Short mmCIF file of C-alpha atoms in Angstrom, two decimals:
data_model
loop_
_atom_site.label_atom_id
_atom_site.label_comp_id
_atom_site.label_asym_id
_atom_site.label_seq_id
_atom_site.Cartn_x
_atom_site.Cartn_y
_atom_site.Cartn_z
CA UNK S 1 0.00 0.00 0.00
CA UNK S 2 1.51 3.32 -1.02
CA UNK S 3 1.26 6.59 0.89
CA UNK S 4 1.49 10.14 -0.49
CA UNK S 5 3.96 12.65 0.86
CA UNK S 6 1.38 14.67 2.87
CA UNK S 7 0.45 11.49 4.76
CA UNK S 8 4.10 10.80 5.56
CA UNK S 9 4.83 14.38 6.60
CA UNK S 10 1.78 14.38 8.83
CA UNK S 11 2.93 11.21 10.55
CA UNK S 12 6.49 12.39 10.91
CA UNK S 13 5.50 15.84 12.18
CA UNK S 14 3.03 14.46 14.70
CA UNK S 15 5.77 12.27 16.16
CA UNK S 16 8.30 15.11 16.16
CA UNK S 17 10.68 13.23 13.93
CA UNK S 18 13.24 14.45 11.43
CA UNK S 19 11.76 14.27 7.93
CA UNK S 20 14.75 15.86 6.22
CA UNK S 21 16.15 12.45 5.36
CA UNK S 22 13.45 11.90 2.79
CA UNK S 23 12.06 15.34 1.95
CA UNK S 24 13.25 16.12 -1.55
CA UNK S 25 12.65 19.04 -3.86
CA UNK S 26 10.15 17.64 -6.32
CA UNK S 27 8.39 15.42 -3.80
CA UNK S 28 7.87 18.25 -1.31
CA UNK S 29 6.56 20.50 -4.06
CA UNK S 30 4.05 18.12 -5.64
CA UNK S 31 1.40 16.95 -3.16
CA UNK S 32 0.33 14.10 -5.43
CA UNK S 33 3.77 12.58 -5.90
CA UNK S 34 4.39 9.40 -3.92
CA UNK S 35 7.34 9.20 -1.53
CA UNK S 36 9.32 5.98 -1.36
CA UNK S 37 11.35 5.83 1.87
CA UNK S 38 11.69 2.34 3.30
CA UNK S 39 11.47 3.64 6.87
CA UNK S 40 11.28 6.84 8.89
CA UNK S 41 14.55 7.96 10.42
CA UNK S 42 14.82 9.29 13.97
CA UNK S 43 13.43 8.53 17.40
CA UNK S 44 10.22 9.47 19.14
CA UNK S 45 10.44 12.76 21.05
CA UNK S 46 11.05 11.75 24.65
CA UNK S 47 12.69 14.24 26.98
CA UNK S 48 15.37 12.57 29.10
CA UNK S 49 15.85 13.19 32.79
CA UNK S 50 18.47 15.91 32.93
CA UNK S 51 21.25 15.83 35.49
CA UNK S 52 21.15 19.10 37.39
CA UNK S 53 17.50 19.89 36.62
CA UNK S 54 15.51 21.27 39.49
CA UNK S 55 11.85 21.03 40.38
CA UNK S 56 10.97 24.69 39.81
CA UNK S 57 10.31 26.15 36.36
CA UNK S 58 11.95 29.33 35.14
CA UNK S 59 8.57 30.73 34.07
CA UNK S 60 6.25 31.32 37.03
CA UNK S 61 3.70 33.63 35.43
CA UNK S 62 0.22 32.46 34.41
CA UNK S 63 -0.19 31.30 30.79
CA UNK S 64 -2.46 33.13 28.36
CA UNK S 65 -4.16 29.93 27.22
CA UNK S 66 -5.33 26.57 28.48
CA UNK S 67 -3.55 24.77 25.65
CA UNK S 68 -1.61 21.69 26.65
CA UNK S 69 1.77 20.74 25.15
CA UNK S 70 1.89 17.69 22.93
CA UNK S 71 5.43 16.65 23.85
CA UNK S 72 7.36 16.20 27.11
CA UNK S 73 9.26 19.31 28.27
CA UNK S 74 7.83 21.23 25.32
CA UNK S 75 7.21 24.23 27.57
CA UNK S 76 8.12 25.32 31.10
CA UNK S 77 11.15 23.09 31.43
CA UNK S 78 12.73 23.06 34.88
CA UNK S 79 15.45 25.51 35.68
CA UNK S 80 18.85 24.10 36.68
CA UNK S 81 19.52 23.53 40.36
CA UNK S 82 22.80 25.40 39.97
CA UNK S 83 22.06 28.72 38.25
CA UNK S 84 24.73 30.96 36.78
CA UNK S 85 26.09 33.70 39.00
CA UNK S 86 26.97 36.63 36.76
CA UNK S 87 28.30 40.15 36.82
CA UNK S 88 27.38 42.80 34.29
CA UNK S 89 29.25 45.84 33.08
CA UNK S 90 28.53 48.41 30.39
CA UNK S 91 30.92 47.78 27.51
CA UNK S 92 29.51 50.48 25.21
CA UNK S 93 26.79 53.12 25.39
CA UNK S 94 25.37 55.94 23.31
CA UNK S 95 23.90 53.78 20.53
CA UNK S 96 20.55 54.74 19.00
CA UNK S 97 18.03 51.86 19.03
CA UNK S 98 20.64 49.25 18.08
CA UNK S 99 19.35 46.12 16.34
CA UNK S 100 22.28 43.78 15.68
CA UNK S 101 25.99 43.37 16.32
CA UNK S 102 28.86 41.20 15.18
CA UNK S 103 32.45 40.92 16.39
CA UNK S 104 35.10 41.84 13.86
CA UNK S 105 38.27 39.70 13.74
CA UNK S 106 40.26 42.36 15.65
CA UNK S 107 37.81 42.43 18.57
CA UNK S 108 35.86 45.53 17.61
CA UNK S 109 32.09 45.31 17.20
CA UNK S 110 30.05 46.37 14.17
CA UNK S 111 26.52 47.48 15.13
CA UNK S 112 23.39 48.36 13.16
CA UNK S 113 20.99 51.04 14.37
CA UNK S 114 17.33 50.87 13.48
CA UNK S 115 17.17 54.32 11.86
CA UNK S 116 19.70 53.24 9.22
CA UNK S 117 23.22 53.70 10.57
CA UNK S 118 26.10 51.28 10.99
CA UNK S 119 28.77 52.04 13.58
CA UNK S 120 32.00 50.32 14.56
CA UNK S 121 32.56 50.20 18.31
CA UNK S 122 36.22 50.24 19.34
CA UNK S 123 37.72 47.71 21.73
CA UNK S 124 37.41 50.27 24.53
CA UNK S 125 33.66 50.58 23.90
CA UNK S 126 33.62 53.89 22.00
CA UNK S 127 31.10 54.02 19.13
CA UNK S 128 32.57 55.41 15.90
CA UNK S 129 31.03 57.77 13.40
CA UNK S 130 28.37 56.31 11.07
CA UNK S 131 29.65 54.17 8.21
CA UNK S 132 29.03 55.93 4.89
CA UNK S 133 26.95 54.66 1.93
CA UNK S 134 24.33 52.65 3.85
CA UNK S 135 21.20 52.29 1.69
CA UNK S 136 18.02 54.12 2.67
CA UNK S 137 15.78 52.13 5.00
CA UNK S 138 12.12 52.37 6.00
CA UNK S 139 12.33 52.82 9.80
CA UNK S 140 8.61 52.90 10.56
CA UNK S 141 7.27 50.54 13.20
CA UNK S 142 9.38 47.40 13.37
CA UNK S 143 11.28 48.28 10.22
CA UNK S 144 14.67 49.88 9.71
CA UNK S 145 18.21 48.54 9.43
CA UNK S 146 18.15 45.01 10.80
CA UNK S 147 20.76 42.25 10.96
CA UNK S 148 24.40 42.17 9.91
CA UNK S 149 26.72 39.22 9.22
CA UNK S 150 30.32 38.90 8.14
CA UNK S 151 31.31 36.96 5.06
CA UNK S 152 32.85 33.58 6.02
CA UNK S 153 36.02 34.90 4.34
CA UNK S 154 35.73 38.41 5.78
CA UNK S 155 39.41 38.56 6.74
CA UNK S 156 40.33 38.49 3.05
CA UNK S 157 37.29 39.95 1.25
CA UNK S 158 36.00 42.47 3.88
CA UNK S 159 32.43 41.73 2.77
CA UNK S 160 29.46 42.31 5.06
CA UNK S 161 25.86 41.23 4.54
CA UNK S 162 22.97 43.15 6.04
CA UNK S 163 19.17 43.07 6.00
CA UNK S 164 16.79 45.99 6.16
CA UNK S 165 13.23 47.10 5.59
CA UNK S 166 13.54 48.50 2.10
CA UNK S 167 11.21 51.31 0.99
CA UNK S 168 9.58 50.25 -2.28
CA UNK S 169 6.86 51.40 -4.60
CA UNK S 170 3.54 50.67 -2.85
CA UNK S 171 5.15 49.54 0.37
CA UNK S 172 8.27 47.85 1.71
CA UNK S 173 9.84 44.48 2.37
CA UNK S 174 12.85 42.74 3.85
CA UNK S 175 15.91 43.04 1.61
CA UNK S 176 19.43 41.63 1.89
CA UNK S 177 22.48 43.42 0.49
CA UNK S 178 26.20 42.91 0.58
CA UNK S 179 29.06 45.40 0.42
CA UNK S 180 32.76 45.77 1.04
CA UNK S 181 33.68 47.45 4.32
CA UNK S 182 36.49 49.91 3.64
CA UNK S 183 38.33 51.79 6.38
CA UNK S 184 40.83 54.59 5.86
CA UNK S 185 41.89 57.75 7.71
CA UNK S 186 39.72 56.86 10.68
CA UNK S 187 36.56 56.63 8.57
CA UNK S 188 34.57 53.71 7.24
CA UNK S 189 32.32 53.27 4.23
CA UNK S 190 30.50 50.61 2.25
CA UNK S 191 31.71 50.11 -1.32
CA UNK S 192 30.09 48.11 -4.11
CA UNK S 193 26.72 47.86 -2.35
CA UNK S 194 24.63 45.21 -4.10
CA UNK S 195 21.15 43.94 -3.28
CA UNK S 196 21.21 40.15 -3.52
CA UNK S 197 17.74 39.22 -2.30
CA UNK S 198 14.30 40.78 -1.88
CA UNK S 199 11.41 39.27 0.02
CA UNK S 200 8.26 39.48 -2.08
CA UNK S 201 5.48 40.38 -2.32
CA UNK S 202 5.90 44.00 -1.30
CA UNK S 203 3.42 45.06 1.37
CA UNK S 204 2.49 48.45 2.83
CA UNK S 205 2.93 47.64 6.53
CA UNK S 206 5.29 48.29 9.42
CA UNK S 207 5.52 44.93 11.23
CA UNK S 208 7.16 41.50 11.06
CA UNK S 209 10.14 42.01 8.79
CA UNK S 210 12.21 39.35 10.62
CA UNK S 211 15.12 39.04 10.17
CA UNK S 212 18.36 37.24 10.93
CA UNK S 213 21.25 36.26 8.70
CA UNK S 214 23.19 33.08 9.47
CA UNK S 215 25.97 31.54 7.40
CA UNK S 216 25.97 27.74 7.37
CA UNK S 217 29.21 25.71 7.40
CA UNK S 218 28.85 25.16 3.64
CA UNK S 219 28.88 28.91 3.02
CA UNK S 220 25.18 29.19 2.20
CA UNK S 221 23.20 31.99 3.85
CA UNK S 222 20.00 31.50 5.83
CA UNK S 223 17.65 34.49 5.80
CA UNK S 224 14.67 34.60 8.16
CA UNK S 225 11.65 36.83 7.53
CA UNK S 226 8.17 37.49 8.90
CA UNK S 227 4.68 37.25 7.44
CA UNK S 228 3.98 40.98 7.92
CA UNK S 229 1.60 40.41 10.87
CA UNK S 230 -1.77 41.47 9.44
CA UNK S 231 -4.59 38.96 9.01
CA UNK S 232 -4.66 39.64 5.28
CA UNK S 233 -1.01 38.57 4.89
CA UNK S 234 -0.36 36.00 7.59
CA UNK S 235 -1.95 33.18 5.61
CA UNK S 236 0.80 33.57 3.01
CA UNK S 237 3.15 31.85 5.46
CA UNK S 238 1.51 28.67 4.11
CA UNK S 239 1.84 29.72 0.45
CA UNK S 240 5.00 28.47 -1.28
CA UNK S 241 4.58 31.06 -4.05
CA UNK S 242 4.88 33.85 -1.45
CA UNK S 243 8.01 34.99 0.37
CA UNK S 244 6.16 35.85 3.59
CA UNK S 245 6.71 33.79 6.73
CA UNK S 246 9.65 31.76 5.47
CA UNK S 247 13.24 30.77 6.14
CA UNK S 248 15.27 31.15 2.94
CA UNK S 249 18.58 29.57 1.95
CA UNK S 250 20.62 31.34 -0.72
CA UNK S 251 24.19 31.54 -1.94
CA UNK S 252 26.33 34.63 -1.54
CA UNK S 253 24.92 36.13 -4.72
CA UNK S 254 21.32 35.51 -3.71
CA UNK S 255 20.68 32.46 -5.88
CA UNK S 256 18.81 29.35 -4.74
CA UNK S 257 21.19 26.41 -4.23
CA UNK S 258 20.33 23.40 -6.37
CA UNK S 259 19.72 21.21 -3.31
CA UNK S 260 17.05 23.48 -1.81
CA UNK S 261 13.82 21.51 -1.23
CA UNK S 262 11.61 23.38 -3.71
CA UNK S 263 14.00 23.90 -6.62
CA UNK S 264 12.34 22.78 -9.83
CA UNK S 265 8.79 23.35 -8.68
CA UNK S 266 6.35 25.21 -10.90
CA UNK S 267 5.12 27.75 -8.35
CA UNK S 268 7.21 27.53 -5.19
CA UNK S 269 9.97 30.05 -4.62
CA UNK S 270 13.19 28.06 -4.96
CA UNK S 271 14.93 30.03 -2.19
CA UNK S 272 12.53 28.64 0.45
CA UNK S 273 14.05 26.31 3.02
CA UNK S 274 11.07 26.02 5.41
CA UNK S 275 7.70 27.71 5.80
CA UNK S 276 4.80 28.37 8.16
CA UNK S 277 6.78 30.83 10.28
CA UNK S 278 5.38 33.94 11.98
CA UNK S 279 8.27 36.33 12.66
CA UNK S 280 11.76 34.90 13.16
CA UNK S 281 14.10 37.34 14.91
CA UNK S 282 16.48 34.84 16.51
CA UNK S 283 18.65 32.30 14.70
CA UNK S 284 21.94 30.50 15.30
CA UNK S 285 23.85 27.33 14.44
CA UNK S 286 24.38 24.63 17.03
CA UNK S 287 27.60 22.71 17.60
CA UNK S 288 26.77 20.43 14.67
CA UNK S 289 26.29 23.36 12.30
CA UNK S 290 22.50 22.99 12.21
CA UNK S 291 20.16 25.97 12.08
CA UNK S 292 17.90 26.76 15.04
CA UNK S 293 15.43 29.64 15.21
CA UNK S 294 13.18 31.31 17.75
CA UNK S 295 10.15 33.14 16.42
CA UNK S 296 7.68 35.55 17.94
CA UNK S 297 4.31 34.09 18.76
CA UNK S 298 1.25 36.28 19.21
CA UNK S 299 -0.08 36.35 22.80
CA UNK S 300 1.77 33.24 23.91
CA UNK S 301 3.40 30.77 21.58
CA UNK S 302 6.97 31.98 21.02
CA UNK S 303 8.65 28.97 19.39
CA UNK S 304 12.05 27.29 19.29
CA UNK S 305 12.38 25.33 16.05
CA UNK S 306 15.06 23.50 14.11
CA UNK S 307 14.04 24.34 10.53
CA UNK S 308 14.51 21.43 8.16
CA UNK S 309 14.21 21.47 4.39
CA UNK S 310 10.70 21.53 2.97
CA UNK S 311 8.85 21.30 6.28
CA UNK S 312 5.85 23.32 7.45
CA UNK S 313 6.01 24.89 10.92
CA UNK S 314 2.32 25.59 11.07
CA UNK S 315 1.61 29.30 11.36
CA UNK S 316 -1.19 30.43 11.25
CA UNK S 317 -2.95 27.05 11.01
CA UNK S 318 -1.56 25.89 14.36
CA UNK S 319 -0.12 27.85 17.27
CA UNK S 320 0.14 27.72 21.05
CA UNK S 321 -0.80 31.41 21.20
CA UNK S 322 -3.94 33.50 20.81
CA UNK S 323 -4.77 36.89 19.30
CA UNK S 324 -3.80 39.94 21.33
CA UNK S 325 -7.55 40.47 21.77
CA UNK S 326 -7.82 37.10 23.50
CA UNK S 327 -9.61 35.40 20.62
CA UNK S 328 -8.48 32.09 19.19
CA UNK S 329 -6.35 32.12 16.06
CA UNK S 330 -8.21 30.23 13.38
CA UNK S 331 -9.75 27.12 14.87
CA UNK S 332 -7.54 27.28 17.95
CA UNK S 333 -5.58 24.23 16.85
CA UNK S 334 -2.18 23.43 18.38
CA UNK S 335 -1.44 20.50 16.08
CA UNK S 336 -2.39 19.44 12.57
CA UNK S 337 -1.30 16.85 10.06
CA UNK S 338 1.54 17.96 7.82
CA UNK S 339 2.90 20.49 10.33
CA UNK S 340 5.87 20.24 12.67
CA UNK S 341 5.52 20.82 16.38
CA UNK S 342 7.85 23.39 17.96
CA UNK S 343 10.71 21.86 19.90
CA UNK S 344 9.80 24.28 22.71
CA UNK S 345 7.41 27.17 23.26
CA UNK S 346 6.77 29.96 25.75
CA UNK S 347 3.46 31.19 27.17
CA UNK S 348 3.69 33.97 28.28
CA UNK S 349 6.17 35.12 25.67
CA UNK S 350 9.79 36.13 26.10
CA UNK S 351 9.81 38.34 22.98
CA UNK S 352 12.80 36.59 21.32
CA UNK S 353 15.42 38.61 19.48
CA UNK S 354 18.99 37.53 18.90
CA UNK S 355 20.48 34.15 19.71
CA UNK S 356 23.93 32.67 20.30
CA UNK S 357 25.33 29.19 20.83
CA UNK S 358 27.79 29.18 23.72
CA UNK S 359 30.96 27.24 22.89
CA UNK S 360 33.60 28.90 25.08
CA UNK S 361 35.11 28.00 28.47
CA UNK S 362 34.41 31.10 30.59
CA UNK S 363 30.95 29.79 31.53
CA UNK S 364 31.39 25.99 31.83
CA UNK S 365 27.75 25.45 32.81
CA UNK S 366 26.56 27.21 29.66
CA UNK S 367 28.74 25.26 27.26
CA UNK S 368 26.56 23.84 24.51
CA UNK S 369 23.56 25.97 25.47
CA UNK S 370 21.58 28.52 23.49
CA UNK S 371 21.40 32.06 24.83
CA UNK S 372 18.37 33.98 23.57
CA UNK S 373 17.66 37.69 23.93
CA UNK S 374 14.35 38.67 25.50
CA UNK S 375 12.54 41.88 24.61
CA UNK S 376 9.64 41.08 26.93
CA UNK S 377 11.49 39.02 29.54
CA UNK S 378 14.16 41.81 29.59
CA UNK S 379 17.17 39.56 29.86
CA UNK S 380 18.67 36.37 28.51
CA UNK S 381 17.11 32.93 28.33
CA UNK S 382 19.53 29.99 28.51
CA UNK S 383 18.33 26.67 27.11
CA UNK S 384 20.12 23.41 27.78
CA UNK S 385 19.38 20.66 25.25
CA UNK S 386 19.94 16.94 25.29
CA UNK S 387 19.92 16.00 21.63
CA UNK S 388 17.05 18.01 20.18
CA UNK S 389 15.14 18.22 23.43
CA UNK S 390 15.10 21.12 25.93
CA UNK S 391 15.87 19.87 29.42
CA UNK S 392 16.41 23.10 31.41
CA UNK S 393 15.60 26.77 31.01
CA UNK S 394 17.36 29.54 32.92
CA UNK S 395 16.59 33.27 33.06
CA UNK S 396 19.36 35.88 33.38
CA UNK S 397 17.66 39.21 34.21
CA UNK S 398 19.17 42.38 32.74
CA UNK S 399 16.17 44.72 33.16
CA UNK S 400 16.48 45.91 29.57
CA UNK S 401 15.05 44.87 26.21
CA UNK S 402 17.70 42.65 24.66
CA UNK S 403 17.77 42.94 20.87
CA UNK S 404 20.83 40.78 20.13
CA UNK S 405 23.30 38.53 21.93
CA UNK S 406 26.77 37.40 20.93
CA UNK S 407 29.62 35.40 22.47
CA UNK S 408 32.81 37.45 22.45
CA UNK S 409 36.27 36.14 21.59
CA UNK S 410 37.08 36.42 25.31
CA UNK S 411 34.27 34.00 26.20
CA UNK S 412 32.12 36.70 27.76
CA UNK S 413 28.52 37.15 26.64
CA UNK S 414 27.50 40.49 25.16
CA UNK S 415 23.90 41.69 25.12
CA UNK S 416 22.74 44.55 22.90
CA UNK S 417 20.04 46.50 24.72
CA UNK S 418 17.53 48.32 22.59
CA UNK S 419 15.93 50.66 25.11
CA UNK S 420 19.08 52.32 26.45
CA UNK S 421 21.49 51.83 23.53
CA UNK S 422 24.14 49.82 25.35
CA UNK S 423 26.26 46.72 24.92
CA UNK S 424 26.32 44.89 28.26
CA UNK S 425 29.20 42.54 29.03
CA UNK S 426 28.28 39.48 31.10
CA UNK S 427 30.96 37.54 32.98
CA UNK S 428 30.98 35.01 35.85
CA UNK S 429 30.60 36.56 39.27
CA UNK S 430 33.86 36.68 41.17
CA UNK S 431 33.90 34.76 44.42
CA UNK S 432 34.26 36.97 47.46
#
């Protein structure tokens, strides 16, 4: 007896398994094409007992919904019995609504500001003058100059990639450009600015642009975007002919790699890697070089996902959140055939923005954990995983809206705070 691909994806997603072993470009694109795997790879999602996990959860506030998780430890994981003791210090200040940062090879930090400026912060924490030749951005609402990433060969080619809300005829949209960073006589500029990718369709709105830029080990670039928030656009997160609510995978010139899951389809955008996303503003690679994302839910339902090729992450068909008004979203479903459950979700939300994988030695207890910035939780959220399962969650309060987080070359953690324009350095607390 044969089964069609939707049946297989539904089964795999419901079990929380990894379908990437058999999702292929033409099969994922054509719903009527039969898949032919001999077996499903992976194991059932069972959260192990974690050494060092306590009995108290990091989140103590009441949830917005009565929805129940489908999977063990899918929400409100226990916090560790031994929590990190940290000290904070202001590394830099005087930034204007900063959005993203990246360490340069020499230890300086390049920072984007929402209104459309790029600055280089010196090793002593002094912000430099704005970098010249930055393209015009649309800064309204959640728009503006967004993420920045260094070319994998930045040391030799000095190329930076950045995303921004681009003003366009009849609206705006998330755009990715690259340029050469040139420094001379104490000044910096962008040369050879070239747009390599535009999210389409254009829409006249001011919300849910995404976006994060993450280079994979193979040199391909992941680009996360939003579905533009409004009810009239959010359904396009399910539409493979639309660029709203997707994770894209492109090469350094903006082309779709030949092994993307929807290459060769008649209608699907070939740059799409995964779909059914709401608004992804946090993304990072784990120690195996795999992409992980955290996306904004509505009222409840922020999600940690590991996007895999060709899979559907559900929005707005399924969600663990509700409308800001308190109404259900759609039918109020939290699971559906053909969609993938989040690895983890938050209700109430943390407001995720920025994400780093900790792989240094300064914080031994954080090694191998994800550190996520919280706009609503006003601090960092540390997630410990065992395999692909969250086993502990820890909160590190900073009392500021954290827009981005990075691990410095010194092993310290650096948080970019949106509300007061600072970079906060986080180190282990010294014993008295």
